[in-house]
JSON list of C-alpha atoms in Angstrom, two decimals:
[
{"chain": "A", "resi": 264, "resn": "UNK", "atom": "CA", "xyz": [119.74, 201.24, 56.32]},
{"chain": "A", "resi": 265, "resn": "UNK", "atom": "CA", "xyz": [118.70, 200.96, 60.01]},
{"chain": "A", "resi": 266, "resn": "UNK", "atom": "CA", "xyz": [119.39, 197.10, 59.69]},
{"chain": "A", "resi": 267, "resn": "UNK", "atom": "CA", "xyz": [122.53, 197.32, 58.12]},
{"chain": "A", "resi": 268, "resn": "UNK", "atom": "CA", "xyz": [123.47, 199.85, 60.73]},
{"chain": "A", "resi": 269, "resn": "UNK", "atom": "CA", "xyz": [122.62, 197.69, 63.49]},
{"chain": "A", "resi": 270, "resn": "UNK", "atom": "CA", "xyz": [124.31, 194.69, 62.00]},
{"chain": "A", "resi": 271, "resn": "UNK", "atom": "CA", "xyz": [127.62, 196.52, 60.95]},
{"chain": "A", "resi": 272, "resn": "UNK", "atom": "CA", "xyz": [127.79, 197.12, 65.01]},
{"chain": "A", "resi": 273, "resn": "UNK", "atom": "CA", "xyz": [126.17, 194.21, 66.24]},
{"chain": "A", "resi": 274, "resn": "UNK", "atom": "CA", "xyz": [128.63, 190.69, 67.90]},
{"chain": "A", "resi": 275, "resn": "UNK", "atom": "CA", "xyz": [128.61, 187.99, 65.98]},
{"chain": "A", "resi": 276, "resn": "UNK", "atom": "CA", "xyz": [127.01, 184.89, 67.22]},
{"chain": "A", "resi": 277, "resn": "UNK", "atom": "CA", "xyz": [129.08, 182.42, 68.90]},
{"chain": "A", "resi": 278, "resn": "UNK", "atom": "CA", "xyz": [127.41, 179.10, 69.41]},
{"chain": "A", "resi": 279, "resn": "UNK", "atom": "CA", "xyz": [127.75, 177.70, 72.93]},
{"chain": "A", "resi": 280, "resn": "UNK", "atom": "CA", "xyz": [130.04, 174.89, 72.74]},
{"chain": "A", "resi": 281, "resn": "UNK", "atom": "CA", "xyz": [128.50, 172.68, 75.57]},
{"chain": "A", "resi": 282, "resn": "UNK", "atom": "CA", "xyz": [125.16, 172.73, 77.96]},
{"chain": "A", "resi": 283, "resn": "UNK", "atom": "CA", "xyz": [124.02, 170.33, 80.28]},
{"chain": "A", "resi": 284, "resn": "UNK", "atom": "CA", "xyz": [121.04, 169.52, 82.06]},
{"chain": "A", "resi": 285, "resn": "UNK", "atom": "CA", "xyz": [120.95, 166.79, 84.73]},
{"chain": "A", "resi": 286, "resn": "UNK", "atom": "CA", "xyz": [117.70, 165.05, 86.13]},
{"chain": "A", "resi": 287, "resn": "UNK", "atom": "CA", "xyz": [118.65, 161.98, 88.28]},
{"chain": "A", "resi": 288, "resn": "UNK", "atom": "CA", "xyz": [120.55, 159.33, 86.82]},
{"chain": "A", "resi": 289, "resn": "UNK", "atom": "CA", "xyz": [120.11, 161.20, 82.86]},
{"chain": "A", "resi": 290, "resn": "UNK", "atom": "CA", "xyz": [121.84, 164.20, 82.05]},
{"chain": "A", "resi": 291, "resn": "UNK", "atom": "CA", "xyz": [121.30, 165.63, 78.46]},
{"chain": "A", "resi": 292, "resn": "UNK", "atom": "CA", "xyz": [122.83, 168.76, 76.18]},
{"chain": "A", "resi": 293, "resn": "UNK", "atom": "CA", "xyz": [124.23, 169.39, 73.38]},
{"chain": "A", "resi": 294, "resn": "UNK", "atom": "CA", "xyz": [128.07, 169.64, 72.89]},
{"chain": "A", "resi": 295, "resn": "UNK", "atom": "CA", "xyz": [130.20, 170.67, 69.55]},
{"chain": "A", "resi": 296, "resn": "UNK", "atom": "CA", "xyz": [126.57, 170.49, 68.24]},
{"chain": "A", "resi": 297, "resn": "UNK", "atom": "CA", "xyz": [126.30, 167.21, 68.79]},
{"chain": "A", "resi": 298, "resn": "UNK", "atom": "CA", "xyz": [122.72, 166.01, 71.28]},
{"chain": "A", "resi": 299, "resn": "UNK", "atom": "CA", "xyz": [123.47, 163.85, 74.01]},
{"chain": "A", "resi": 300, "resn": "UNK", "atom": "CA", "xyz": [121.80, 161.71, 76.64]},
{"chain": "A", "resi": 301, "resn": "UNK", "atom": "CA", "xyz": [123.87, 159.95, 79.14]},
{"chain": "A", "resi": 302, "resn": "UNK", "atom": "CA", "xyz": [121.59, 157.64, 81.33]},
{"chain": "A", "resi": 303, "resn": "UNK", "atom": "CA", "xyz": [123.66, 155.81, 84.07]},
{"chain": "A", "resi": 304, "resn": "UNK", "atom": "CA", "xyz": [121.87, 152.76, 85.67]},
{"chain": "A", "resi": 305, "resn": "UNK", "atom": "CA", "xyz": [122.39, 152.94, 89.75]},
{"chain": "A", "resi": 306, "resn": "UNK", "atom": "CA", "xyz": [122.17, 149.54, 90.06]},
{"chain": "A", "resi": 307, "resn": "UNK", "atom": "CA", "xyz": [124.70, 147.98, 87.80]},
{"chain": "A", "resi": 308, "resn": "UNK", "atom": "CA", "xyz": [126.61, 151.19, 86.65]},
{"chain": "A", "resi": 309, "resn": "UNK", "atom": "CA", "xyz": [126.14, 150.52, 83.21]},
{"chain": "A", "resi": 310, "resn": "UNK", "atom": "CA", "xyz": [125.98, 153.84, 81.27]},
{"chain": "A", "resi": 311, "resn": "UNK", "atom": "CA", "xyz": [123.86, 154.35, 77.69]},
{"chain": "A", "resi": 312, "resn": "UNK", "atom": "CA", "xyz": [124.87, 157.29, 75.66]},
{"chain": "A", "resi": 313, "resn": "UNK", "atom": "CA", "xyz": [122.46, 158.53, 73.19]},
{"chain": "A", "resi": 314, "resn": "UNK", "atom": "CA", "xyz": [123.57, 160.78, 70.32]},
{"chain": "A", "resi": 315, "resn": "UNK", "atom": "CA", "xyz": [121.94, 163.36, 67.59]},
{"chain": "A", "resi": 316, "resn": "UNK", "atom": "CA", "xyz": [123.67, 164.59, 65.21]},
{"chain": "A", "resi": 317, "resn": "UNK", "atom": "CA", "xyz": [126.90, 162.55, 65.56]},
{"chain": "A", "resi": 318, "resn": "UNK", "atom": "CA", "xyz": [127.68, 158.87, 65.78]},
{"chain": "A", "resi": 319, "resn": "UNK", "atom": "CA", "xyz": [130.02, 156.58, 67.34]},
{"chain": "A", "resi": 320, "resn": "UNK", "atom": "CA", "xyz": [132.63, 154.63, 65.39]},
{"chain": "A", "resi": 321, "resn": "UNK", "atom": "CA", "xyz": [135.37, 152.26, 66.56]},
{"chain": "A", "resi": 322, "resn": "UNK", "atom": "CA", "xyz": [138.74, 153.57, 66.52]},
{"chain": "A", "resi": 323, "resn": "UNK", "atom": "CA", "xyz": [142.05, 151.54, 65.34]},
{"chain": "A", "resi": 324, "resn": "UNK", "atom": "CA", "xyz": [142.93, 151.16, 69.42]},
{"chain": "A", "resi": 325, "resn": "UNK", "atom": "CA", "xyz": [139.87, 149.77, 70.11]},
{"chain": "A", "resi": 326, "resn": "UNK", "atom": "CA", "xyz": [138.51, 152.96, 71.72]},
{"chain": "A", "resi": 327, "resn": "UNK", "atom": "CA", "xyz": [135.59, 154.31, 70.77]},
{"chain": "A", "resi": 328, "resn": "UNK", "atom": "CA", "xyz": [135.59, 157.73, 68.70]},
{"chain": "A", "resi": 329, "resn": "UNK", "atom": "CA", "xyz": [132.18, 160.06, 68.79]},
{"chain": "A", "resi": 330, "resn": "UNK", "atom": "CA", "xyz": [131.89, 162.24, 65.50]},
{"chain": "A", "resi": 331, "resn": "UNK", "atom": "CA", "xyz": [129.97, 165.04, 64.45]},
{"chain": "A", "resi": 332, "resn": "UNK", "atom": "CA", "xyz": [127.92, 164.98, 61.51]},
{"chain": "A", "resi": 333, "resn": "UNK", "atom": "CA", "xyz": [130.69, 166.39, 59.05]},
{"chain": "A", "resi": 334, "resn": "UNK", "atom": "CA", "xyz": [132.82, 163.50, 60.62]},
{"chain": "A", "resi": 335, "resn": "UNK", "atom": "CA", "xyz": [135.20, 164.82, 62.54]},
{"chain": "A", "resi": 336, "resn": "UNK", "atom": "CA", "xyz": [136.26, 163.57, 65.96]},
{"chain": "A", "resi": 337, "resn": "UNK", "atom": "CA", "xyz": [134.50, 165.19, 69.16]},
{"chain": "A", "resi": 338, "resn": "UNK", "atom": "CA", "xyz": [135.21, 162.94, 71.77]},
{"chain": "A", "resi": 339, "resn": "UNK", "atom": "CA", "xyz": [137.14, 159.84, 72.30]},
{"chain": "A", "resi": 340, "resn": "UNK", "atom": "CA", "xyz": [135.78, 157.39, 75.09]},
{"chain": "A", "resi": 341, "resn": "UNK", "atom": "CA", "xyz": [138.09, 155.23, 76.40]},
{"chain": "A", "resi": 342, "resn": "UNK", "atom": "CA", "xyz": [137.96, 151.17, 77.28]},
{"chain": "A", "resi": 343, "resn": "UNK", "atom": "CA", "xyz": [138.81, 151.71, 81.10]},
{"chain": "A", "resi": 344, "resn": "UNK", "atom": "CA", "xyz": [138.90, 154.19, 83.77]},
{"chain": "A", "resi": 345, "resn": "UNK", "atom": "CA", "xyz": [140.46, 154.82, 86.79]},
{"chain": "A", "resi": 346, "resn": "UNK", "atom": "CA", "xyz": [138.49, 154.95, 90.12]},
{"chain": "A", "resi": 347, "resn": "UNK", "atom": "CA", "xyz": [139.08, 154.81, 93.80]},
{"chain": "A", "resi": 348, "resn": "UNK", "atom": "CA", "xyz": [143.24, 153.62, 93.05]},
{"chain": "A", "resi": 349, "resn": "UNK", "atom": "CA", "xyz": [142.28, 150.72, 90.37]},
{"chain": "A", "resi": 350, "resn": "UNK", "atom": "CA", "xyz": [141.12, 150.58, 86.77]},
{"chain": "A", "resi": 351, "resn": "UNK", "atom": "CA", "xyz": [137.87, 149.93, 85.59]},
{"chain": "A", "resi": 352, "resn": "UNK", "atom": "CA", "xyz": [137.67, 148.13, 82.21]},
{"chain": "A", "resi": 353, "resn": "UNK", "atom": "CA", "xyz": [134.66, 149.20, 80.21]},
{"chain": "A", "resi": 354, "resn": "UNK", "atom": "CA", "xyz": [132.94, 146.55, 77.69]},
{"chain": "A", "resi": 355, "resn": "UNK", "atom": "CA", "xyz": [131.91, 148.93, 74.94]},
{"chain": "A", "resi": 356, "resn": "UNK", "atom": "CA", "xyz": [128.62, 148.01, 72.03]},
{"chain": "A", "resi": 357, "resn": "UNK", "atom": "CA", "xyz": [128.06, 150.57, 69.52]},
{"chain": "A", "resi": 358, "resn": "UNK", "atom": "CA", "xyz": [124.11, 150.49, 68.55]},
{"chain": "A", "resi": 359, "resn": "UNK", "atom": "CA", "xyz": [123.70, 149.39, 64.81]},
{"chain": "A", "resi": 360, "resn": "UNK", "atom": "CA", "xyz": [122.69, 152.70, 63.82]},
{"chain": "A", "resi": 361, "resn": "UNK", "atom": "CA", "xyz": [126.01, 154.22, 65.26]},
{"chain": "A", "resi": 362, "resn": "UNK", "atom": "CA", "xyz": [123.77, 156.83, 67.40]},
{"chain": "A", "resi": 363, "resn": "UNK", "atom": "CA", "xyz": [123.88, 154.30, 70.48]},
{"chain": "A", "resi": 364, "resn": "UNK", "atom": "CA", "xyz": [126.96, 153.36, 73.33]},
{"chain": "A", "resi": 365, "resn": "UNK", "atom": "CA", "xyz": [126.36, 151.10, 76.26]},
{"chain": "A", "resi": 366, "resn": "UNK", "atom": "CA", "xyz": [129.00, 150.98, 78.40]},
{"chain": "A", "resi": 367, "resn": "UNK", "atom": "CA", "xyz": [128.96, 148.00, 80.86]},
{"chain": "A", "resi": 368, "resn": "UNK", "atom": "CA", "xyz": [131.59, 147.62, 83.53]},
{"chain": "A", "resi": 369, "resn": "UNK", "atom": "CA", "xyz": [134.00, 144.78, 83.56]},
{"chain": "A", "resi": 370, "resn": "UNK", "atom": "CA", "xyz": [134.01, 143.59, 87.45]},
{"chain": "A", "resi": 371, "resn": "UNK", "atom": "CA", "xyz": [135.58, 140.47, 88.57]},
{"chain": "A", "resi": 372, "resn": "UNK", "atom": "CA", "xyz": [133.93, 138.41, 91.87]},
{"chain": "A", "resi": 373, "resn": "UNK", "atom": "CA", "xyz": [137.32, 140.07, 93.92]},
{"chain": "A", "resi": 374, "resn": "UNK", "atom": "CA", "xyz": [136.02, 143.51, 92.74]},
{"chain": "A", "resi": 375, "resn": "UNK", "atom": "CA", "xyz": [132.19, 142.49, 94.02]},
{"chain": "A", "resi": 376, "resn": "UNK", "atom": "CA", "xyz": [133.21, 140.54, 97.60]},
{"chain": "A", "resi": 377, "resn": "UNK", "atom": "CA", "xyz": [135.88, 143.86, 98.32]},
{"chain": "A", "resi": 378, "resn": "UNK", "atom": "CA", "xyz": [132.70, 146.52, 97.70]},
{"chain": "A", "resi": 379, "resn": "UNK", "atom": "CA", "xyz": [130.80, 144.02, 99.92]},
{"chain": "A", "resi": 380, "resn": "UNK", "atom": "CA", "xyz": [133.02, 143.73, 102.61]},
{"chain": "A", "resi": 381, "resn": "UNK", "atom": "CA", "xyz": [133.56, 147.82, 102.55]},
{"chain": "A", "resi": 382, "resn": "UNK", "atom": "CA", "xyz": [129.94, 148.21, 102.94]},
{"chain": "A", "resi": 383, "resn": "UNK", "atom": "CA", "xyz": [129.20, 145.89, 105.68]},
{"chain": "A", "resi": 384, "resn": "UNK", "atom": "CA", "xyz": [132.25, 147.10, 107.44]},
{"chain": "A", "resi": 385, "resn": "UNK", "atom": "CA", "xyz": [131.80, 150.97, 107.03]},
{"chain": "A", "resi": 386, "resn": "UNK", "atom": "CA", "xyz": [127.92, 150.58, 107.98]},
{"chain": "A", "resi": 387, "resn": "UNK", "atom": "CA", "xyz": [129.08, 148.49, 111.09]},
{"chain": "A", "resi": 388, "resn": "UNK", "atom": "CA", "xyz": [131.55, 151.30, 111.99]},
{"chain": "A", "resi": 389, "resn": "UNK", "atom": "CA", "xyz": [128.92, 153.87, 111.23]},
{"chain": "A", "resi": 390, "resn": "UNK", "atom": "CA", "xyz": [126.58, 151.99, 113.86]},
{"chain": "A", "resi": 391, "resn": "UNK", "atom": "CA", "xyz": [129.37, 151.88, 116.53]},
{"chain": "A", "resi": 392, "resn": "UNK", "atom": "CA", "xyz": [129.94, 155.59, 116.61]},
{"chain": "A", "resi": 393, "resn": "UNK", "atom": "CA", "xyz": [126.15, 156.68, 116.46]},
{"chain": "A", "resi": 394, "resn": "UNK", "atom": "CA", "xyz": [125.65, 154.00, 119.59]},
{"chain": "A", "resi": 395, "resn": "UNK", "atom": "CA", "xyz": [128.81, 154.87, 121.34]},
{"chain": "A", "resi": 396, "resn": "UNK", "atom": "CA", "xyz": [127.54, 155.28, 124.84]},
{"chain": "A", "resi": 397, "resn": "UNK", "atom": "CA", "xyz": [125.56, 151.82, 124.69]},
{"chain": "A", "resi": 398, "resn": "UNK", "atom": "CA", "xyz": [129.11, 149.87, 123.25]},
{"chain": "A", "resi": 399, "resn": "UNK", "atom": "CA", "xyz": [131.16, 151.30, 126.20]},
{"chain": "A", "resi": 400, "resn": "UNK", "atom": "CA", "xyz": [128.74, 151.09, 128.46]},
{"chain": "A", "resi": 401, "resn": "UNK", "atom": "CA", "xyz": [128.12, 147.30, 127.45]},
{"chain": "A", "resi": 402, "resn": "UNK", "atom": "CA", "xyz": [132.02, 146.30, 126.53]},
{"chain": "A", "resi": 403, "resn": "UNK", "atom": "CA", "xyz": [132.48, 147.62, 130.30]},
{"chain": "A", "resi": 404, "resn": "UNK", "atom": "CA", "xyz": [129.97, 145.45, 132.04]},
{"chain": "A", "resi": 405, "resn": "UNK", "atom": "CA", "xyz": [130.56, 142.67, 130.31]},
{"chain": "A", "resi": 406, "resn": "UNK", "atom": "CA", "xyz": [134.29, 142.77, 130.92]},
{"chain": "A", "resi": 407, "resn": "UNK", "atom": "CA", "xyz": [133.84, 142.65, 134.49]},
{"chain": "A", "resi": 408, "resn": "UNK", "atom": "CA", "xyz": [131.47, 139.94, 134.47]},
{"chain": "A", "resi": 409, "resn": "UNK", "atom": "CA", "xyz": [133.95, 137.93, 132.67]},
{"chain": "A", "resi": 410, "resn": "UNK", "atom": "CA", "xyz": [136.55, 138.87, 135.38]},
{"chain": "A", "resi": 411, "resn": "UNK", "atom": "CA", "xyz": [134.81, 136.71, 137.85]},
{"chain": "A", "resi": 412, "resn": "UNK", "atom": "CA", "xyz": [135.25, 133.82, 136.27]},
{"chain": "A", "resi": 413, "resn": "UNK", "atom": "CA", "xyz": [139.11, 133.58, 137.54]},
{"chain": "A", "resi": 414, "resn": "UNK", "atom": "CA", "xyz": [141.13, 130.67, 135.95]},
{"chain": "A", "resi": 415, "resn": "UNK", "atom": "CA", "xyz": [140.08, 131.94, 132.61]},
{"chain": "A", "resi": 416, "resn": "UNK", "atom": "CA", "xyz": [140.82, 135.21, 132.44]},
{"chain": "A", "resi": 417, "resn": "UNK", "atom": "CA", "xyz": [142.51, 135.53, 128.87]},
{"chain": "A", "resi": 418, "resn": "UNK", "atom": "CA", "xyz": [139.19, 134.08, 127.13]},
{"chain": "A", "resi": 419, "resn": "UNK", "atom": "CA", "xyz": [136.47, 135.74, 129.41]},
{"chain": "A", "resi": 420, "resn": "UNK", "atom": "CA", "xyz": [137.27, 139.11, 129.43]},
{"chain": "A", "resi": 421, "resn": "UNK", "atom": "CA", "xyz": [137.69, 139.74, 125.82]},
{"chain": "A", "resi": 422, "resn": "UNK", "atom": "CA", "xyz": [134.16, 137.42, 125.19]},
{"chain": "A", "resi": 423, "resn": "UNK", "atom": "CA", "xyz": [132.67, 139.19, 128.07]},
{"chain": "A", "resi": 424, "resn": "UNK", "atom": "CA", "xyz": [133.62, 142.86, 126.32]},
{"chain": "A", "resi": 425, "resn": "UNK", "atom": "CA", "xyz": [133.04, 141.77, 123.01]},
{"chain": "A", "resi": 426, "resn": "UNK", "atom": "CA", "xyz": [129.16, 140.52, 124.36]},
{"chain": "A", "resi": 427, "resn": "UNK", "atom": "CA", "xyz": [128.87, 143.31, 126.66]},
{"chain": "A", "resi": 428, "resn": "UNK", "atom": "CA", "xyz": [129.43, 145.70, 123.57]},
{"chain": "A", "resi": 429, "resn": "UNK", "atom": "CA", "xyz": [127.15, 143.72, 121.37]},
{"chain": "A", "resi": 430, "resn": "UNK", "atom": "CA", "xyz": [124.39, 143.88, 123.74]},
{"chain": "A", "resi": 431, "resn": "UNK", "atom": "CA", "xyz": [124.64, 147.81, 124.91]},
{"chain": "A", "resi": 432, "resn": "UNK", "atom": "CA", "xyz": [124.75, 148.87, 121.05]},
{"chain": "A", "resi": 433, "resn": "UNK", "atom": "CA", "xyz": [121.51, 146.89, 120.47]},
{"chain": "A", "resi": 434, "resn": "UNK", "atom": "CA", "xyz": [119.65, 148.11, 123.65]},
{"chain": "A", "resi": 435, "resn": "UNK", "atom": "CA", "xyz": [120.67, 151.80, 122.03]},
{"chain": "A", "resi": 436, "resn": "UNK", "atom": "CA", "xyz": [120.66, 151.34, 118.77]},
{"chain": "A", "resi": 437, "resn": "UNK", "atom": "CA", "xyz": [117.78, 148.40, 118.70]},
{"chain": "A", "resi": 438, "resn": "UNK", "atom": "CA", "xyz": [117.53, 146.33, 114.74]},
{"chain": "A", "resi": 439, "resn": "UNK", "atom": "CA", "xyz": [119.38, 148.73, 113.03]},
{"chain": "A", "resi": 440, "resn": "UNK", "atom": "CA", "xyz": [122.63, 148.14, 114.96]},
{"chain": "A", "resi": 441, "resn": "UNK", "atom": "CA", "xyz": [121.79, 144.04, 115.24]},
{"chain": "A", "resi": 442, "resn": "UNK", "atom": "CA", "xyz": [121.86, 143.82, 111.21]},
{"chain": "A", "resi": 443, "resn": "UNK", "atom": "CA", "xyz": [125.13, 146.19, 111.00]},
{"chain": "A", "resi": 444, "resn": "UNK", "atom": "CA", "xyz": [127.01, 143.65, 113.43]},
{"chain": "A", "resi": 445, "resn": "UNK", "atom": "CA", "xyz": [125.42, 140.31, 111.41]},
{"chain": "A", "resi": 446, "resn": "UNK", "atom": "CA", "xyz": [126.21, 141.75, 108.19]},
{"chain": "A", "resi": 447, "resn": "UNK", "atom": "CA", "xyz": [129.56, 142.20, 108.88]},
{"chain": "A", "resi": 448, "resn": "UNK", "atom": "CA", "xyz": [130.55, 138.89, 110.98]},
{"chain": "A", "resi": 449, "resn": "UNK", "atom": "CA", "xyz": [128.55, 137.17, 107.41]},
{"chain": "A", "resi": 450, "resn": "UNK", "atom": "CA", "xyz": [130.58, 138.76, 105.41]},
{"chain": "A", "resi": 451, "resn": "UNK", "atom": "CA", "xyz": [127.13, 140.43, 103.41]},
{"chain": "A", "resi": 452, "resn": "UNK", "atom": "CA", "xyz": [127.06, 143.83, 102.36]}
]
């Protein structure tokens, strides 16, 4: 009596729908009672997805369709992504037991050299503002040493700054600043 008392007034259970725990580069949970793994690589961005209690079929547009164990559709991952103003087109492979998705992104050499030259040029403009003082400081000296040589004025000045600034940012910033500025008149990242 006491249980059916209790029970008559009791909520029903409502399972939660989605939880999430992240560690690093893996997050893990369970959604629609399916349990997933996501491990994304930080090196080449490619992204495994590990499933319980679901599996992942190919879809009729070529995207790829995660179902729950009664087979209905949960999720639908599609082949590209859009990031930073530009698509990302993802090459999908289902695992031969259907519980497995790698998803490895499609990047062109353009795609590589432009993320290259970004780098190199953000971590050169990082350098110049944290060495500030030295560049002026430098790019002023060297400016008016290249004003005494008179009859070429239009190529001194701007190789004197440019030199002067190059050396004050390394007597401030020492290595550091050195491998910002080669990186990015190289071209590496």
């Amino acid at each position: 009596m006491a249980i059916t008392a209790a029970t008559a007034h009791a909520e029903p259970a409502v399972p939660k729908q989605s939880t999430a725990v992240t560690v690093g580069d893996t997050t893990s949970g369970v959604d629609h009672g399916i349990d997933y793994r996501i491990t994304v690589s930080p090196v080449d961005g490619v992204v495994v997805t590990t499933v319980e209690n679901g599996r992942f079929e190919l879809a009729h547009n070529g995207a790829v369709v995660l179902e729950t164990g009664d087979g209905a559709a949960a999720a639908e991952v599609p082949q590209w992504y859009a990031a930073d103003g530009r698509s990302i087109t993802m090459a999908q492979h289902i695992g031969a037991d259907g519980h497995t998705l790698t998803l490895t992104p499609a990047t062109t050499a353009a795609d590589n050299a432009r993320v290259k030259d970004i780098s190199s040029y953000s971590r050169l403009s990082e350098q110049i503002n944290k060495n500030l003082p030295g560049v002026v400081g430098g790019a002023i000296v060297g400016g008016i040493l290249g004003a005494c040589l008179f009859l070429i004025w239009g190529i001194s000045i701007p190789v004197g700054v440019l030199i002067g600034g190059t050396v004050g940012g390394y007597v401030m910033g020492g290595p550091e600043f050195l491998d910002a500025v080669q990186a990015f008149a190289t071209g590496m990242p």
